[in-house]
Structures are given as C-alpha cells and as structure tokens.
C-alpha cells in the first residue's frame, strides 16, 4: 500500500480521481438511463431502447478521438465547457423529446460526452513518473470498475422510485458537475519536459499510429468485448437455471475481485505483457460456462474478475507509453473508442452464441474472442518488438525521478 500512498500524495491527483469518479459513474449509467426512459417513460419496446443506447454508443465511439484532437489543439477547458453545456441541454430535454428526436440527441450526446476518462488518463501520464504510472493506472482501472458497479445500479433503483425523466435530469446534473469540477481543477496534460511540444507541432499520425499502437487498440477492443459478453452470459446462465435473481450477487463478486486484482497488479514491481494478461483473461473465462447455478458461477467468475482490471490498466499504460505528448488526447480518445466498440459488439456476439448453442457456449464465445484479440496483439507487437517511447519519456528515464511538473496548454 506504500506505493499507492505515494501516488495519492502527488499534488492534485487525489482530487482529480475523486471528481472524475463522479463523472465516470454517471457516464457509465447513460445507456441504462436511456433504456429505462424509453421502456418506462415512452412505453416502447426494449428493441427501441436498444436503438437509443446504440445511437449514444456510436456517438461515443466517433467522438472520442475527435474530442481528444481538439484537446491537443485547443486545451482542456474549452472542450470541457462545451461538453458540459451539451450534456446539460440534452438531459434536460430528454423528457420532452419524441423517440425519433431522442435518437438524434443521443448520438449528439455521445459525440459530445464529457471526456472524463481520457482526461484522467492523460493527466496521470503527465503528473506521475514512469515508475509510478503502473500503480496510478491501476487505480484508474479500479475507479472504472467501481463506476460500472455503482452507476447502472443506482439508475435502476432510482427509476423504480421516481419517474425516468427525473432520473435523466439527475444523471445530466451529475455529468455536468463532474465535468465542471475537472475544469476547475484544470489538471496538467503534459509533463514539465513536454511543455514546449506545442511549438514543435503535432507529429504525423503515421509516426505514432503504427503497428504497436494498433496492437494495443485491438487488445483494448478485445478486453471490453469479453467483459460485455460475460455480463450477458452470466444472466443467460442464471435465467436457464431459474436463478436470475442472483445475478446482482454474481456481478458484485466479479466487480470486487476485479478491484482486488487491479490493486495487486499495481503493486507489482514488474509489468506483464498486455497480450499475456488478455490471453489469460480469455482462458479463465471459458470454464465459467460449466457452472450450472449461482454458487458455482460466483466461484467461476473470480478468475475473470481478478484479471479484468489488470488487463485494462496494462492497455492504458501501453497507450500512454506509445503516444507522443502532442497527440496524447487523440490517442486516449482512440482507446476509448476501441473500448466502446468492444462493449457494443460483445453482447450481440455472445447473444448469437446463446441462440445457436447453450449458455455455456456464451462464455466460450467471449473467452475465444479475447484470445483472438490477444493473439492479434502478440503477433502485431512482434513486428514492432522494441517501440521507442516518446522523446519526452526517454528524457524522463535519463533524468531519473525528477518529478517537476508544469501546467500544459490546458487553459
């Protein structure tokens, strides 16, 4: 735990993680909030609700790198204020929008979502030394797990007690508050030796979006595809056993073990290759299909949970290492887009496996998809076995543990 105390002692990092947690918890619940509103507020089918959630997810996937590019060029506060305003307008308007307008608004809201997750990752890369980053990114991945555990559950609970329109207002207020808090903190997005990167200019995309980065993005996609598929697979398994009421407990076990795995991984002295972590994640997920009731399923998902946060943390650390400072916003946006695409495709792929086989096949489908992504990442990485880190990162390694930081061009 000494390592984590040192990380949280970095000036400005603990407040950023706290404010970002608020924003990310609300953002993880946006799909569920739209689903509840369409089903309960508009009295439409779950298929229609899925269409609204898909429109928002598509906007998220498209908007991630675009917003990151604007942050690189215009600074953080400009993007945060614009996205906070967009979220406030959309969520205030949700209760009065007809379904067709809701689809267009959901896409726009995804396109202009407050970039809490990418900004947190950029700030961690700027505020920590190379030796601290694995533990810091592990904390960030744990933060993500907590947000996924809390956000959708709170929305479901509130929707059962109050109108879904009021839930939409509250969710919009939480997103706006989190984005505003990050803007007030205005964390640095570039380290001290990267402050002059704006004068040098952006490196061409072909210099950094090469084989190594594509390998990492493929593994980011594979990780979230597995996690999305596992959520559906465990529900299908429990429904087949007539025990769907125990799904919340199984999901809680999955989340708690992921948090534990992330914290343990961050405390390790040496990292593991991302492709190895992802491959192991797929391997331990496949046998979960043998579980036939909630007790065995709780045991079976421990391995999946234990490796989930470390894999996500390793992906984030790799993106940070490969992305030069001048394009780090765009690179983290691409990572978010790859992960959003994985979440969007995981459920349909696993759902198809359930339809054509048995629930046990759903875990196999999720595990094999991640193993395929791990093999892809491994093969691509071997074509680029020793990627050169950004120039600033090399200078940092040469100077040791110099932790002097200055504000990047974020205002």
mmCIF file with all atom_site columns, N, CA and C in Angstrom, residues 57-119:
data_model
loop_
_atom_site.group_PDB
_atom_site.id
_atom_site.type_symbol
_atom_site.label_atom_id
_atom_site.label_alt_id
_atom_site.label_comp_id
_atom_site.label_asym_id
_atom_site.label_entity_id
_atom_site.label_seq_id
_atom_site.pdbx_PDB_ins_code
_atom_site.Cartn_x
_atom_site.Cartn_y
_atom_site.Cartn_z
_atom_site.occupancy
_atom_site.B_iso_or_equiv
_atom_site.pdbx_formal_charge
_atom_site.auth_seq_id
_atom_site.auth_comp_id
_atom_site.auth_asym_id
_atom_site.auth_atom_id
_atom_site.pdbx_PDB_model_num
ATOM 1   N N  . UNK A 1 57  ? -23.941 5.052  -28.008 1.00 0.00 ? 57  UNK A N  1
ATOM 2   C CA . UNK A 1 57  ? -22.657 4.357  -28.053 1.00 0.00 ? 57  UNK A CA 1
ATOM 3   C C  . UNK A 1 57  ? -21.897 4.693  -29.329 1.00 0.00 ? 57  UNK A C  1
ATOM 4   N N  . UNK A 1 58  ? -22.618 4.793  -30.445 1.00 0.00 ? 58  UNK A N  1
ATOM 5   C CA . UNK A 1 58  ? -21.971 5.170  -31.703 1.00 0.00 ? 58  UNK A CA 1
ATOM 6   C C  . UNK A 1 58  ? -21.366 6.566  -31.595 1.00 0.00 ? 58  UNK A C  1
ATOM 7   N N  . UNK A 1 59  ? -22.112 7.482  -30.986 1.00 0.00 ? 59  UNK A N  1
ATOM 8   C CA . UNK A 1 59  ? -21.579 8.828  -30.778 1.00 0.00 ? 59  UNK A CA 1
ATOM 9   C C  . UNK A 1 59  ? -20.334 8.820  -29.910 1.00 0.00 ? 59  UNK A C  1
ATOM 10  N N  . UNK A 1 60  ? -20.329 7.991  -28.880 1.00 0.00 ? 60  UNK A N  1
ATOM 11  C CA . UNK A 1 60  ? -19.152 7.885  -28.015 1.00 0.00 ? 60  UNK A CA 1
ATOM 12  C C  . UNK A 1 60  ? -17.932 7.398  -28.800 1.00 0.00 ? 60  UNK A C  1
ATOM 13  N N  . UNK A 1 61  ? -18.147 6.375  -29.643 1.00 0.00 ? 61  UNK A N  1
ATOM 14  C CA . UNK A 1 61  ? -17.034 5.814  -30.403 1.00 0.00 ? 61  UNK A CA 1
ATOM 15  C C  . UNK A 1 61  ? -16.467 6.817  -31.402 1.00 0.00 ? 61  UNK A C  1
ATOM 16  N N  . UNK A 1 62  ? -17.347 7.593  -32.028 1.00 0.00 ? 62  UNK A N  1
ATOM 17  C CA . UNK A 1 62  ? -16.890 8.581  -33.010 1.00 0.00 ? 62  UNK A CA 1
ATOM 18  C C  . UNK A 1 62  ? -16.269 9.788  -32.324 1.00 0.00 ? 62  UNK A C  1
ATOM 19  N N  . UNK A 1 63  ? -16.858 10.206 -31.227 1.00 0.00 ? 63  UNK A N  1
ATOM 20  C CA . UNK A 1 63  ? -16.440 11.450 -30.590 1.00 0.00 ? 63  UNK A CA 1
ATOM 21  C C  . UNK A 1 63  ? -15.149 11.367 -29.808 1.00 0.00 ? 63  UNK A C  1
ATOM 22  N N  . UNK A 1 64  ? -14.756 10.166 -29.331 1.00 0.00 ? 64  UNK A N  1
ATOM 23  C CA . UNK A 1 64  ? -13.560 10.053 -28.502 1.00 0.00 ? 64  UNK A CA 1
ATOM 24  C C  . UNK A 1 64  ? -12.317 10.660 -29.129 1.00 0.00 ? 64  UNK A C  1
ATOM 25  N N  . UNK A 1 65  ? -11.888 10.175 -30.290 1.00 0.00 ? 65  UNK A N  1
ATOM 26  C CA . UNK A 1 65  ? -10.669 10.752 -30.891 1.00 0.00 ? 65  UNK A CA 1
ATOM 27  C C  . UNK A 1 65  ? -10.848 12.183 -31.363 1.00 0.00 ? 65  UNK A C  1
ATOM 28  N N  . UNK A 1 66  ? -12.065 12.560 -31.769 1.00 0.00 ? 66  UNK A N  1
ATOM 29  C CA . UNK A 1 66  ? -12.283 13.940 -32.222 1.00 0.00 ? 66  UNK A CA 1
ATOM 30  C C  . UNK A 1 66  ? -12.110 14.923 -31.067 1.00 0.00 ? 66  UNK A C  1
ATOM 31  N N  . UNK A 1 67  ? -12.710 14.605 -29.918 1.00 0.00 ? 67  UNK A N  1
ATOM 32  C CA . UNK A 1 67  ? -12.548 15.481 -28.755 1.00 0.00 ? 67  UNK A CA 1
ATOM 33  C C  . UNK A 1 67  ? -11.095 15.490 -28.285 1.00 0.00 ? 67  UNK A C  1
ATOM 34  N N  . UNK A 1 68  ? -10.451 14.324 -28.336 1.00 0.00 ? 68  UNK A N  1
ATOM 35  C CA . UNK A 1 68  ? -9.044  14.276 -27.946 1.00 0.00 ? 68  UNK A CA 1
ATOM 36  C C  . UNK A 1 68  ? -8.185  15.160 -28.826 1.00 0.00 ? 68  UNK A C  1
ATOM 37  N N  . UNK A 1 69  ? -8.467  15.168 -30.105 1.00 0.00 ? 69  UNK A N  1
ATOM 38  C CA . UNK A 1 69  ? -7.706  16.011 -31.030 1.00 0.00 ? 69  UNK A CA 1
ATOM 39  C C  . UNK A 1 69  ? -7.915  17.488 -30.719 1.00 0.00 ? 69  UNK A C  1
ATOM 40  N N  . UNK A 1 70  ? -9.160  17.862 -30.377 1.00 0.00 ? 70  UNK A N  1
ATOM 41  C CA . UNK A 1 70  ? -9.436  19.263 -30.029 1.00 0.00 ? 70  UNK A CA 1
ATOM 42  C C  . UNK A 1 70  ? -8.723  19.639 -28.731 1.00 0.00 ? 70  UNK A C  1
ATOM 43  N N  . UNK A 1 71  ? -8.685  18.705 -27.762 1.00 0.00 ? 71  UNK A N  1
ATOM 44  C CA . UNK A 1 71  ? -7.953  18.977 -26.518 1.00 0.00 ? 71  UNK A CA 1
ATOM 45  C C  . UNK A 1 71  ? -6.490  19.219 -26.814 1.00 0.00 ? 71  UNK A C  1
ATOM 46  N N  . UNK A 1 72  ? -5.901  18.409 -27.685 1.00 0.00 ? 72  UNK A N  1
ATOM 47  C CA . UNK A 1 72  ? -4.493  18.592 -28.043 1.00 0.00 ? 72  UNK A CA 1
ATOM 48  C C  . UNK A 1 72  ? -4.247  19.972 -28.641 1.00 0.00 ? 72  UNK A C  1
ATOM 49  N N  . UNK A 1 73  ? -5.206  20.465 -29.403 1.00 0.00 ? 73  UNK A N  1
ATOM 50  C CA . UNK A 1 73  ? -5.001  21.721 -30.126 1.00 0.00 ? 73  UNK A CA 1
ATOM 51  C C  . UNK A 1 73  ? -5.495  22.941 -29.361 1.00 0.00 ? 73  UNK A C  1
ATOM 52  N N  . UNK A 1 74  ? -6.647  22.828 -28.674 1.00 0.00 ? 74  UNK A N  1
ATOM 53  C CA . UNK A 1 74  ? -7.288  23.997 -28.074 1.00 0.00 ? 74  UNK A CA 1
ATOM 54  C C  . UNK A 1 74  ? -7.209  24.050 -26.559 1.00 0.00 ? 74  UNK A C  1
ATOM 55  N N  . UNK A 1 75  ? -6.856  22.949 -25.934 1.00 0.00 ? 75  UNK A N  1
ATOM 56  C CA . UNK A 1 75  ? -6.777  22.944 -24.487 1.00 0.00 ? 75  UNK A CA 1
ATOM 57  C C  . UNK A 1 75  ? -7.977  22.275 -23.845 1.00 0.00 ? 75  UNK A C  1
ATOM 58  N N  . UNK A 1 76  ? -7.840  21.977 -22.572 1.00 0.00 ? 76  UNK A N  1
ATOM 59  C CA . UNK A 1 76  ? -8.812  21.175 -21.853 1.00 0.00 ? 76  UNK A CA 1
ATOM 60  C C  . UNK A 1 76  ? -10.094 21.922 -21.535 1.00 0.00 ? 76  UNK A C  1
ATOM 61  N N  . UNK A 1 77  ? -9.973  23.129 -20.997 1.00 0.00 ? 77  UNK A N  1
ATOM 62  C CA . UNK A 1 77  ? -11.163 23.828 -20.517 1.00 0.00 ? 77  UNK A CA 1
ATOM 63  C C  . UNK A 1 77  ? -12.160 24.131 -21.633 1.00 0.00 ? 77  UNK A C  1
ATOM 64  N N  . UNK A 1 78  ? -11.661 24.441 -22.825 1.00 0.00 ? 78  UNK A N  1
ATOM 65  C CA . UNK A 1 78  ? -12.561 24.719 -23.943 1.00 0.00 ? 78  UNK A CA 1
ATOM 66  C C  . UNK A 1 78  ? -13.462 23.519 -24.219 1.00 0.00 ? 78  UNK A C  1
ATOM 67  N N  . UNK A 1 79  ? -12.863 22.330 -24.258 1.00 0.00 ? 79  UNK A N  1
ATOM 68  C CA . UNK A 1 79  ? -13.633 21.120 -24.531 1.00 0.00 ? 79  UNK A CA 1
ATOM 69  C C  . UNK A 1 79  ? -14.569 20.794 -23.374 1.00 0.00 ? 79  UNK A C  1
ATOM 70  N N  . UNK A 1 80  ? -14.099 20.921 -22.153 1.00 0.00 ? 80  UNK A N  1
ATOM 71  C CA . UNK A 1 80  ? -14.940 20.596 -21.000 1.00 0.00 ? 80  UNK A CA 1
ATOM 72  C C  . UNK A 1 80  ? -16.164 21.496 -20.924 1.00 0.00 ? 80  UNK A C  1
ATOM 73  N N  . UNK A 1 81  ? -15.975 22.785 -21.108 1.00 0.00 ? 81  UNK A N  1
ATOM 74  C CA . UNK A 1 81  ? -17.116 23.698 -21.020 1.00 0.00 ? 81  UNK A CA 1
ATOM 75  C C  . UNK A 1 81  ? -18.126 23.424 -22.136 1.00 0.00 ? 81  UNK A C  1
ATOM 76  N N  . UNK A 1 82  ? -17.638 23.128 -23.343 1.00 0.00 ? 82  UNK A N  1
ATOM 77  C CA . UNK A 1 82  ? -18.545 22.829 -24.455 1.00 0.00 ? 82  UNK A CA 1
ATOM 78  C C  . UNK A 1 82  ? -19.311 21.537 -24.205 1.00 0.00 ? 82  UNK A C  1
ATOM 79  N N  . UNK A 1 83  ? -18.639 20.511 -23.708 1.00 0.00 ? 83  UNK A N  1
ATOM 80  C CA . UNK A 1 83  ? -19.313 19.233 -23.498 1.00 0.00 ? 83  UNK A CA 1
ATOM 81  C C  . UNK A 1 83  ? -20.253 19.285 -22.295 1.00 0.00 ? 83  UNK A C  1
ATOM 82  N N  . UNK A 1 84  ? -19.890 20.013 -21.252 1.00 0.00 ? 84  UNK A N  1
ATOM 83  C CA . UNK A 1 84  ? -20.791 20.172 -20.107 1.00 0.00 ? 84  UNK A CA 1
ATOM 84  C C  . UNK A 1 84  ? -22.089 20.843 -20.550 1.00 0.00 ? 84  UNK A C  1
ATOM 85  N N  . UNK A 1 85  ? -21.978 21.884 -21.371 1.00 0.00 ? 85  UNK A N  1
ATOM 86  C CA . UNK A 1 85  ? -23.167 22.571 -21.876 1.00 0.00 ? 85  UNK A CA 1
ATOM 87  C C  . UNK A 1 85  ? -24.014 21.623 -22.726 1.00 0.00 ? 85  UNK A C  1
ATOM 88  N N  . UNK A 1 86  ? -23.369 20.843 -23.587 1.00 0.00 ? 86  UNK A N  1
ATOM 89  C CA . UNK A 1 86  ? -24.104 19.903 -24.445 1.00 0.00 ? 86  UNK A CA 1
ATOM 90  C C  . UNK A 1 86  ? -24.843 18.858 -23.614 1.00 0.00 ? 86  UNK A C  1
ATOM 91  N N  . UNK A 1 87  ? -24.204 18.329 -22.573 1.00 0.00 ? 87  UNK A N  1
ATOM 92  C CA . UNK A 1 87  ? -24.854 17.323 -21.727 1.00 0.00 ? 87  UNK A CA 1
ATOM 93  C C  . UNK A 1 87  ? -26.027 17.916 -20.958 1.00 0.00 ? 87  UNK A C  1
ATOM 94  N N  . UNK A 1 88  ? -25.862 19.126 -20.460 1.00 0.00 ? 88  UNK A N  1
ATOM 95  C CA . UNK A 1 88  ? -26.954 19.770 -19.725 1.00 0.00 ? 88  UNK A CA 1
ATOM 96  C C  . UNK A 1 88  ? -28.174 19.964 -20.626 1.00 0.00 ? 88  UNK A C  1
ATOM 97  N N  . UNK A 1 89  ? -27.954 20.429 -21.850 1.00 0.00 ? 89  UNK A N  1
ATOM 98  C CA . UNK A 1 89  ? -29.061 20.660 -22.780 1.00 0.00 ? 89  UNK A CA 1
ATOM 99  C C  . UNK A 1 89  ? -29.764 19.346 -23.114 1.00 0.00 ? 89  UNK A C  1
ATOM 100 N N  . UNK A 1 90  ? -28.982 18.299 -23.424 1.00 0.00 ? 90  UNK A N  1
ATOM 101 C CA . UNK A 1 90  ? -29.606 17.038 -23.827 1.00 0.00 ? 90  UNK A CA 1
ATOM 102 C C  . UNK A 1 90  ? -30.417 16.418 -22.701 1.00 0.00 ? 90  UNK A C  1
ATOM 103 N N  . UNK A 1 91  ? -29.824 16.270 -21.512 1.00 0.00 ? 91  UNK A N  1
ATOM 104 C CA . UNK A 1 91  ? -30.518 15.552 -20.447 1.00 0.00 ? 91  UNK A CA 1
ATOM 105 C C  . UNK A 1 91  ? -31.690 16.333 -19.889 1.00 0.00 ? 91  UNK A C  1
ATOM 106 N N  . UNK A 1 92  ? -31.628 17.659 -19.956 1.00 0.00 ? 92  UNK A N  1
ATOM 107 C CA . UNK A 1 92  ? -32.813 18.444 -19.584 1.00 0.00 ? 92  UNK A CA 1
ATOM 108 C C  . UNK A 1 92  ? -33.942 18.266 -20.600 1.00 0.00 ? 92  UNK A C  1
ATOM 109 N N  . UNK A 1 93  ? -33.578 18.005 -21.851 1.00 0.00 ? 93  UNK A N  1
ATOM 110 C CA . UNK A 1 93  ? -34.573 17.891 -22.922 1.00 0.00 ? 93  UNK A CA 1
ATOM 111 C C  . UNK A 1 93  ? -35.148 16.486 -23.055 1.00 0.00 ? 93  UNK A C  1
ATOM 112 N N  . UNK A 1 94  ? -34.501 15.483 -22.484 1.00 0.00 ? 94  UNK A N  1
ATOM 113 C CA . UNK A 1 94  ? -34.929 14.099 -22.675 1.00 0.00 ? 94  UNK A CA 1
ATOM 114 C C  . UNK A 1 94  ? -36.425 13.881 -22.412 1.00 0.00 ? 94  UNK A C  1
ATOM 115 N N  . UNK A 1 95  ? -37.001 14.388 -21.314 1.00 0.00 ? 95  UNK A N  1
ATOM 116 C CA . UNK A 1 95  ? -38.411 14.087 -21.036 1.00 0.00 ? 95  UNK A CA 1
ATOM 117 C C  . UNK A 1 95  ? -39.398 14.679 -22.037 1.00 0.00 ? 95  UNK A C  1
ATOM 118 N N  . UNK A 1 96  ? -38.959 15.601 -22.894 1.00 0.00 ? 96  UNK A N  1
ATOM 119 C CA . UNK A 1 96  ? -39.896 16.205 -23.840 1.00 0.00 ? 96  UNK A CA 1
ATOM 120 C C  . UNK A 1 96  ? -39.601 15.792 -25.280 1.00 0.00 ? 96  UNK A C  1
ATOM 121 N N  . UNK A 1 97  ? -38.612 14.948 -25.493 1.00 0.00 ? 97  UNK A N  1
ATOM 122 C CA . UNK A 1 97  ? -38.241 14.562 -26.850 1.00 0.00 ? 97  UNK A CA 1
ATOM 123 C C  . UNK A 1 97  ? -39.042 13.347 -27.310 1.00 0.00 ? 97  UNK A C  1
ATOM 124 N N  . UNK A 1 98  ? -39.603 13.397 -28.538 1.00 0.00 ? 98  UNK A N  1
ATOM 125 C CA . UNK A 1 98  ? -40.166 12.175 -29.121 1.00 0.00 ? 98  UNK A CA 1
ATOM 126 C C  . UNK A 1 98  ? -39.041 11.213 -29.476 1.00 0.00 ? 98  UNK A C  1
ATOM 127 N N  . UNK A 1 99  ? -39.418 9.970  -29.750 1.00 0.00 ? 99  UNK A N  1
ATOM 128 C CA . UNK A 1 99  ? -38.404 8.942  -29.922 1.00 0.00 ? 99  UNK A CA 1
ATOM 129 C C  . UNK A 1 99  ? -37.417 9.265  -31.037 1.00 0.00 ? 99  UNK A C  1
ATOM 130 N N  . UNK A 1 100 ? -37.922 9.721  -32.189 1.00 0.00 ? 100 UNK A N  1
ATOM 131 C CA . UNK A 1 100 ? -37.025 10.000 -33.310 1.00 0.00 ? 100 UNK A CA 1
ATOM 132 C C  . UNK A 1 100 ? -36.009 11.071 -32.949 1.00 0.00 ? 100 UNK A C  1
ATOM 133 N N  . UNK A 1 101 ? -36.471 12.140 -32.305 1.00 0.00 ? 101 UNK A N  1
ATOM 134 C CA . UNK A 1 101 ? -35.550 13.196 -31.879 1.00 0.00 ? 101 UNK A CA 1
ATOM 135 C C  . UNK A 1 101 ? -34.593 12.692 -30.806 1.00 0.00 ? 101 UNK A C  1
ATOM 136 N N  . UNK A 1 102 ? -35.082 11.767 -29.988 1.00 0.00 ? 102 UNK A N  1
ATOM 137 C CA . UNK A 1 102 ? -34.229 11.205 -28.933 1.00 0.00 ? 102 UNK A CA 1
ATOM 138 C C  . UNK A 1 102 ? -33.042 10.457 -29.538 1.00 0.00 ? 102 UNK A C  1
ATOM 139 N N  . UNK A 1 103 ? -33.272 9.764  -30.659 1.00 0.00 ? 103 UNK A N  1
ATOM 140 C CA . UNK A 1 103 ? -32.178 9.044  -31.308 1.00 0.00 ? 103 UNK A CA 1
ATOM 141 C C  . UNK A 1 103 ? -31.078 10.007 -31.762 1.00 0.00 ? 103 UNK A C  1
ATOM 142 N N  . UNK A 1 104 ? -31.496 11.094 -32.433 1.00 0.00 ? 104 UNK A N  1
ATOM 143 C CA . UNK A 1 104 ? -30.514 12.079 -32.875 1.00 0.00 ? 104 UNK A CA 1
ATOM 144 C C  . UNK A 1 104 ? -29.819 12.756 -31.711 1.00 0.00 ? 104 UNK A C  1
ATOM 145 N N  . UNK A 1 105 ? -30.586 13.084 -30.665 1.00 0.00 ? 105 UNK A N  1
ATOM 146 C CA . UNK A 1 105 ? -29.997 13.711 -29.491 1.00 0.00 ? 105 UNK A CA 1
ATOM 147 C C  . UNK A 1 105 ? -29.034 12.795 -28.770 1.00 0.00 ? 105 UNK A C  1
ATOM 148 N N  . UNK A 1 106 ? -29.358 11.484 -28.719 1.00 0.00 ? 106 UNK A N  1
ATOM 149 C CA . UNK A 1 106 ? -28.473 10.528 -28.055 1.00 0.00 ? 106 UNK A CA 1
ATOM 150 C C  . UNK A 1 106 ? -27.141 10.426 -28.791 1.00 0.00 ? 106 UNK A C  1
ATOM 151 N N  . UNK A 1 107 ? -27.199 10.414 -30.126 1.00 0.00 ? 107 UNK A N  1
ATOM 152 C CA . UNK A 1 107 ? -25.951 10.377 -30.890 1.00 0.00 ? 107 UNK A CA 1
ATOM 153 C C  . UNK A 1 107 ? -25.113 11.624 -30.605 1.00 0.00 ? 107 UNK A C  1
ATOM 154 N N  . UNK A 1 108 ? -25.759 12.804 -30.615 1.00 0.00 ? 108 UNK A N  1
ATOM 155 C CA . UNK A 1 108 ? -25.038 14.049 -30.353 1.00 0.00 ? 108 UNK A CA 1
ATOM 156 C C  . UNK A 1 108 ? -24.468 14.067 -28.937 1.00 0.00 ? 108 UNK A C  1
ATOM 157 N N  . UNK A 1 109 ? -25.239 13.531 -27.963 1.00 0.00 ? 109 UNK A N  1
ATOM 158 C CA . UNK A 1 109 ? -24.756 13.493 -26.579 1.00 0.00 ? 109 UNK A CA 1
ATOM 159 C C  . UNK A 1 109 ? -23.541 12.585 -26.455 1.00 0.00 ? 109 UNK A C  1
ATOM 160 N N  . UNK A 1 110 ? -23.538 11.447 -27.172 1.00 0.00 ? 110 UNK A N  1
ATOM 161 C CA . UNK A 1 110 ? -22.361 10.591 -27.168 1.00 0.00 ? 110 UNK A CA 1
ATOM 162 C C  . UNK A 1 110 ? -21.172 11.255 -27.827 1.00 0.00 ? 110 UNK A C  1
ATOM 163 N N  . UNK A 1 111 ? -21.440 11.957 -28.929 1.00 0.00 ? 111 UNK A N  1
ATOM 164 C CA . UNK A 1 111 ? -20.373 12.645 -29.656 1.00 0.00 ? 111 UNK A CA 1
ATOM 165 C C  . UNK A 1 111 ? -19.711 13.704 -28.783 1.00 0.00 ? 111 UNK A C  1
ATOM 166 N N  . UNK A 1 112 ? -20.512 14.371 -27.939 1.00 0.00 ? 112 UNK A N  1
ATOM 167 C CA . UNK A 1 112 ? -20.016 15.464 -27.099 1.00 0.00 ? 112 UNK A CA 1
ATOM 168 C C  . UNK A 1 112 ? -20.051 15.087 -25.614 1.00 0.00 ? 112 UNK A C  1
ATOM 169 N N  . UNK A 1 113 ? -19.744 13.823 -25.320 1.00 0.00 ? 113 UNK A N  1
ATOM 170 C CA . UNK A 1 113 ? -19.711 13.389 -23.927 1.00 0.00 ? 113 UNK A CA 1
ATOM 171 C C  . UNK A 1 113 ? -18.502 14.005 -23.211 1.00 0.00 ? 113 UNK A C  1
ATOM 172 N N  . UNK A 1 114 ? -18.697 14.391 -21.963 1.00 0.00 ? 114 UNK A N  1
ATOM 173 C CA . UNK A 1 114 ? -17.596 14.922 -21.154 1.00 0.00 ? 114 UNK A CA 1
ATOM 174 C C  . UNK A 1 114 ? -16.473 13.879 -21.114 1.00 0.00 ? 114 UNK A C  1
ATOM 175 N N  . UNK A 1 115 ? -15.256 14.206 -21.562 1.00 0.00 ? 115 UNK A N  1
ATOM 176 C CA . UNK A 1 115 ? -14.181 13.203 -21.687 1.00 0.00 ? 115 UNK A CA 1
ATOM 177 C C  . UNK A 1 115 ? -13.469 12.936 -20.370 1.00 0.00 ? 115 UNK A C  1
ATOM 178 N N  . UNK A 1 116 ? -14.223 12.527 -19.360 1.00 0.00 ? 116 UNK A N  1
ATOM 179 C CA . UNK A 1 116 ? -13.633 12.342 -18.031 1.00 0.00 ? 116 UNK A CA 1
ATOM 180 C C  . UNK A 1 116 ? -12.570 11.250 -18.025 1.00 0.00 ? 116 UNK A C  1
ATOM 181 N N  . UNK A 1 117 ? -12.865 10.123 -18.672 1.00 0.00 ? 117 UNK A N  1
ATOM 182 C CA . UNK A 1 117 ? -11.911 9.016  -18.657 1.00 0.00 ? 117 UNK A CA 1
ATOM 183 C C  . UNK A 1 117 ? -10.628 9.334  -19.419 1.00 0.00 ? 117 UNK A C  1
ATOM 184 N N  . UNK A 1 118 ? -10.694 9.803  -20.673 1.00 0.00 ? 118 UNK A N  1
ATOM 185 C CA . UNK A 1 118 ? -9.443  10.125 -21.377 1.00 0.00 ? 118 UNK A CA 1
ATOM 186 C C  . UNK A 1 118 ? -8.630  11.213 -20.683 1.00 0.00 ? 118 UNK A C  1
ATOM 187 N N  . UNK A 1 119 ? -9.304  12.220 -20.140 1.00 0.00 ? 119 UNK A N  1
ATOM 188 C CA . UNK A 1 119 ? -8.583  13.306 -19.478 1.00 0.00 ? 119 UNK A CA 1
ATOM 189 C C  . UNK A 1 119 ? -7.866  12.792 -18.237 1.00 0.00 ? 119 UNK A C  1
#
